[in-house]
XYZ file of C-alpha atoms in Angstrom:
356
model
C 0.179 0.048 0.331
C 1.628 3.226 -0.520
C 0.959 6.680 1.248
C -1.298 8.847 -0.742
C 0.658 12.026 0.511
C 3.618 12.799 0.350
C 5.870 12.805 3.025
C 6.969 16.795 3.231
C 3.618 17.214 3.686
C 2.479 18.527 6.322
C 6.129 17.955 8.309
C 8.678 20.364 6.147
C 6.167 23.541 5.580
C 5.731 23.099 9.563
C 9.216 23.466 10.745
C 10.010 25.766 8.093
C 6.757 28.173 9.684
C 8.793 27.475 13.001
C 11.564 29.237 11.770
C 10.865 32.282 10.170
C 8.775 33.240 13.617
C 11.752 31.853 15.514
C 13.972 32.806 13.192
C 12.842 36.524 13.267
C 12.461 36.919 17.246
C 16.456 36.672 17.301
C 16.726 40.617 16.224
C 14.059 41.785 17.928
C 14.931 40.447 21.430
C 18.552 42.331 19.685
C 16.808 45.677 19.990
C 15.280 44.294 23.286
C 18.461 43.869 25.009
C 19.492 46.951 25.701
C 16.674 48.127 27.946
C 17.081 44.892 30.459
C 19.575 42.287 31.486
C 19.690 38.952 28.911
C 18.289 36.749 31.792
C 15.500 38.946 32.316
C 14.882 38.925 29.024
C 15.536 35.195 28.253
C 12.672 34.950 31.168
C 9.850 37.665 29.869
C 10.959 36.066 26.557
C 8.764 32.278 27.591
C 6.380 34.429 30.245
C 5.392 35.616 26.965
C 4.754 32.928 25.106
C 3.505 30.781 27.839
C 0.955 32.537 29.030
C 0.000 33.499 25.251
C -0.372 30.494 24.550
C -2.581 29.422 28.243
C -4.605 31.942 26.859
C -5.548 30.096 24.206
C -5.941 26.883 25.460
C -8.810 28.977 28.180
C -10.296 29.862 25.037
C -10.672 26.384 23.048
C -12.021 25.226 26.050
C -14.859 28.502 26.764
C -15.704 28.061 23.094
C -16.041 24.434 24.803
C -13.668 22.760 21.242
C -11.527 20.936 23.093
C -8.407 19.781 21.059
C -8.602 16.027 19.166
C -4.909 15.560 21.591
C -3.928 12.704 23.313
C -2.743 14.289 26.841
C 0.376 14.357 29.451
C 1.065 11.356 31.448
C 3.074 11.049 34.004
C 5.491 9.150 32.381
C 5.881 12.361 30.151
C 7.042 14.155 33.582
C 10.955 13.482 33.828
C 11.121 14.242 30.300
C 8.899 17.811 30.544
C 11.590 18.602 32.710
C 15.318 17.646 31.100
C 13.588 20.489 28.308
C 12.281 22.665 30.627
C 16.287 22.992 32.675
C 17.993 22.439 28.512
C 15.260 24.460 26.179
C 13.602 26.581 28.220
C 16.220 28.325 31.162
C 19.479 27.584 29.756
C 19.183 28.072 25.601
C 17.280 31.717 26.105
C 20.008 32.346 28.810
C 22.991 31.148 26.960
C 21.165 33.225 23.617
C 20.809 36.625 25.400
C 24.247 36.055 26.833
C 25.223 35.953 23.295
C 23.280 38.285 21.231
C 24.229 40.844 23.343
C 27.770 40.084 22.429
C 28.090 39.663 19.069
C 25.612 41.585 15.631
C 22.713 40.391 15.440
C 23.551 39.532 11.982
C 25.452 37.256 12.543
C 24.032 35.926 16.300
C 21.010 35.739 13.671
C 23.287 32.787 11.781
C 25.476 31.297 13.957
C 21.951 29.701 15.406
C 21.899 26.873 12.206
C 24.038 25.345 14.540
C 21.097 24.084 16.832
C 20.167 21.697 13.519
C 23.323 20.611 13.712
C 23.400 20.128 17.474
C 19.964 18.336 16.869
C 21.163 15.896 13.959
C 23.795 14.641 15.478
C 22.270 14.073 18.473
C 19.431 12.347 16.970
C 22.243 10.653 14.833
C 24.811 9.199 16.769
C 22.733 8.260 20.415
C 19.019 8.067 19.088
C 20.230 6.418 15.932
C 18.121 8.002 13.863
C 18.741 7.057 9.895
C 20.297 10.179 8.049
C 21.708 9.778 4.472
C 24.291 11.371 1.897
C 22.520 14.200 1.242
C 21.559 14.936 4.455
C 25.151 14.827 5.420
C 26.305 16.952 2.382
C 23.990 19.554 3.373
C 24.679 19.650 7.136
C 28.255 20.089 6.120
C 27.334 23.283 3.791
C 25.689 24.364 7.032
C 28.480 24.086 9.329
C 31.267 25.765 6.977
C 28.559 28.570 6.298
C 29.129 28.907 10.302
C 33.250 28.334 9.805
C 33.417 31.410 7.590
C 31.220 33.272 9.959
C 34.008 33.244 12.841
C 36.863 34.357 10.258
C 39.035 37.417 11.597
C 41.137 36.786 8.088
C 44.135 34.670 9.708
C 41.753 31.684 11.320
C 38.556 30.568 13.033
C 37.899 32.580 16.312
C 34.850 32.242 18.442
C 33.981 35.391 20.482
C 32.660 35.401 23.828
C 29.286 35.713 21.868
C 29.712 33.126 19.858
C 30.625 30.914 21.933
C 27.502 31.356 23.626
C 25.599 31.359 20.923
C 27.055 27.800 19.741
C 26.828 26.282 23.279
C 22.909 27.908 23.530
C 22.187 25.222 20.253
C 23.971 22.423 22.151
C 21.169 22.776 25.235
C 18.616 23.021 22.140
C 19.790 20.754 20.780
C 19.431 18.289 23.327
C 16.474 19.595 24.190
C 14.687 18.819 20.737
C 15.803 15.496 20.821
C 14.281 14.947 24.237
C 10.813 16.772 22.908
C 10.328 14.016 20.486
C 9.328 11.775 23.657
C 6.742 14.103 23.772
C 6.007 15.019 20.766
C 2.847 12.338 20.823
C 0.872 15.346 23.405
C -0.341 17.577 23.473
C 1.996 20.200 21.542
C 0.068 23.622 22.986
C -0.616 22.192 26.456
C 3.306 21.415 26.229
C 4.345 24.882 25.031
C 3.301 26.625 27.358
C 4.287 24.360 30.447
C 7.166 24.988 29.483
C 6.809 28.339 29.282
C 5.721 29.405 32.520
C 8.358 27.428 33.977
C 11.199 28.463 31.970
C 10.093 32.145 32.013
C 9.309 31.959 35.955
C 12.631 30.518 36.703
C 15.075 33.093 34.843
C 13.058 36.060 35.788
C 12.713 34.957 39.083
C 16.713 34.694 39.134
C 17.451 37.303 37.394
C 15.363 38.894 40.081
C 17.548 38.201 43.046
C 20.604 39.222 40.404
C 19.478 42.651 41.293
C 17.782 43.161 37.593
C 14.000 45.571 37.778
C 11.558 45.339 35.040
C 11.825 47.424 32.300
C 8.275 49.417 32.126
C 5.515 47.766 30.531
C 4.794 48.562 26.674
C 9.397 47.217 26.629
C 7.502 44.211 28.620
C 4.668 44.108 26.539
C 7.210 43.577 23.393
C 8.537 41.186 25.178
C 5.953 39.172 25.205
C 4.842 39.702 22.343
C 7.952 38.320 20.715
C 8.043 35.225 22.718
C 4.756 34.902 22.097
C 4.897 34.380 18.276
C 9.127 33.629 18.099
C 9.241 31.472 21.692
C 5.757 29.242 21.672
C 4.197 29.182 18.346
C 7.648 28.576 16.917
C 7.488 25.625 19.191
C 4.052 24.419 19.001
C 4.444 24.431 15.094
C 8.803 22.047 15.674
C 7.069 19.830 17.956
C 3.903 19.025 15.340
C 6.975 18.980 12.306
C 8.632 16.348 15.213
C 5.932 14.328 14.602
C 6.060 13.963 10.940
C 9.847 14.452 10.525
C 11.458 13.345 13.547
C 14.593 15.238 14.960
C 16.929 15.119 12.434
C 14.924 16.654 9.829
C 13.304 18.658 11.902
C 16.685 20.401 12.939
C 17.452 20.286 9.575
C 14.813 22.051 7.673
C 14.622 24.201 11.113
C 17.859 25.761 9.494
C 15.882 28.465 7.790
C 15.371 29.924 10.852
C 19.155 32.772 11.367
C 18.479 33.702 7.469
C 15.296 35.001 8.559
C 16.969 36.549 11.142
C 19.999 38.164 9.333
C 18.378 39.100 6.743
C 16.050 41.702 9.280
C 18.708 42.194 11.041
C 20.170 43.887 7.474
C 16.920 45.451 6.892
C 15.664 46.298 9.960
C 18.564 47.426 12.384
C 21.082 48.532 9.859
C 23.220 46.108 10.308
C 26.249 45.947 7.558
C 25.683 43.553 4.425
C 29.250 41.957 4.321
C 30.623 39.485 1.493
C 31.463 36.658 4.723
C 28.436 37.327 5.497
C 26.802 36.731 1.901
C 29.333 33.499 1.394
C 28.125 32.459 4.471
C 24.430 32.687 3.794
C 24.352 30.514 0.018
C 26.702 28.018 1.888
C 23.939 28.069 4.013
C 21.015 28.312 1.332
C 22.697 25.277 -0.114
C 22.789 23.091 3.073
C 18.872 23.452 3.037
C 18.618 22.645 -0.146
C 19.998 19.993 0.048
C 17.583 18.532 2.724
C 15.147 19.352 1.374
C 16.158 17.527 -2.577
C 16.234 14.300 0.558
C 13.888 11.354 -0.671
C 14.216 8.332 1.217
C 11.852 5.564 -0.186
C 12.327 2.008 1.145
C 10.966 -1.544 1.246
C 10.163 -1.261 5.747
C 8.630 -3.319 8.108
C 6.246 -2.373 11.117
C 6.935 -3.554 14.733
C 3.924 -4.212 16.171
C 3.291 -0.648 18.597
C 0.460 0.403 20.860
C 0.263 4.160 21.689
C -1.360 6.840 21.907
C -1.747 10.461 19.901
C -4.373 12.153 17.229
C -4.785 9.930 14.594
C -7.418 9.770 11.726
C -7.804 6.673 9.561
C -5.484 5.944 7.110
C -3.015 3.339 6.035
C -1.563 3.339 9.372
C -4.460 2.946 11.425
C -6.948 0.275 10.270
C -8.481 -0.309 13.631
C -12.147 -0.593 14.207
C -14.312 1.826 16.600
C -17.593 1.217 18.285
C -19.873 3.567 17.026
C -19.027 6.670 15.563
C -16.479 8.986 15.725
C -14.919 12.083 14.159
C -12.083 12.797 13.156
C -8.873 13.745 13.670
C -9.600 11.913 17.403
C -6.888 10.898 19.677
C -7.033 7.368 22.092
C -4.501 4.429 23.177
C -4.718 2.095 19.230
C -2.448 -0.624 18.559
C -0.147 -1.947 15.106
C -0.225 -4.727 14.359
C 3.389 -5.568 12.436
C 2.541 -4.630 9.325
C 5.871 -4.390 5.427
C 4.832 -2.553 2.563
C 7.639 0.564 0.836
C 7.142 3.966 0.218
C 7.945 7.396 0.560
C 8.330 8.290 4.919
C 10.942 10.009 7.134
C 11.209 8.770 10.788
C 8.151 9.979 12.044
C 6.452 8.993 14.933
C 5.193 5.233 12.839
C 8.788 4.791 11.091
C 11.710 4.927 14.067
C 12.992 1.633 12.620
C 16.892 0.480 11.745
C 19.083 0.951 8.936
C 21.636 -1.176 7.594
C 22.627 1.717 6.501
C 22.187 5.463 4.893
C 20.287 4.531 1.973
């Protein structure tokens, strides 16, 4: 049996829109850094994301339109705590510290390292399949990041670049751990992450002597956080379901281009030959990722789990009475062998003898 839709849909558009929102947030966060310390801004961004998503959850319930998503379970809590710590507390704090010490354009392009960290961890630790095209794309992106760090005599990572690189590592860990939560309602998961991480960074900043900025500045930070962190994270988690961590991270590599373009156009930062060359290499890497096609005969082992789904070729089970789609419930998959184009989504996390 073959799939009736492209394996690119809807994972790739979700990942790319997520990347656009996150990439646009970096230069705007750079503007806000002049009015508050980095840790306070990191906290306000995530609090804005969390509060905005809680408002969506509340309005959804008020209008009697509950989402057909699976709830978080007790066994999800350790993974949730880990993603809050790595991706919600450490990552944004390190990014703000980095942006305070480097230009918004260079900082935005260095965020490509997040995709590489995500892919490397998914490949080495979680054994996701990474083919030659994806590897070549990764090397192109890494070459672009090296050009950004070139000072004329060698590669130099300044303090800002080092902070951003470590932030990308933290988010690479976060992205792979978030895959463990991708079956549950992403709005609830992202809201919890935003509230918990944002409150932690704001509280620590206040203890260290920070003072809240004006209400207008707080509102601006919350708006940037809601779109660039909250909505972006929800879309990223939905993409994880369809693409796996390595490929979602690869498509997410578009984010730094958006940030660099905004930094040049709106913030008046110089458009240097170095920036253009790095951007071109990174675009080649992104194109290689988009052009990948993975197809072979594969075996689905017996599997039982809970997530939102429709009755497609991977969900052929019976219900008592009529049901609406999409819906979520605990269900079992019988063993199945077939061939079609696919990514390592939640139903295709099988092993490979070698890259295809």
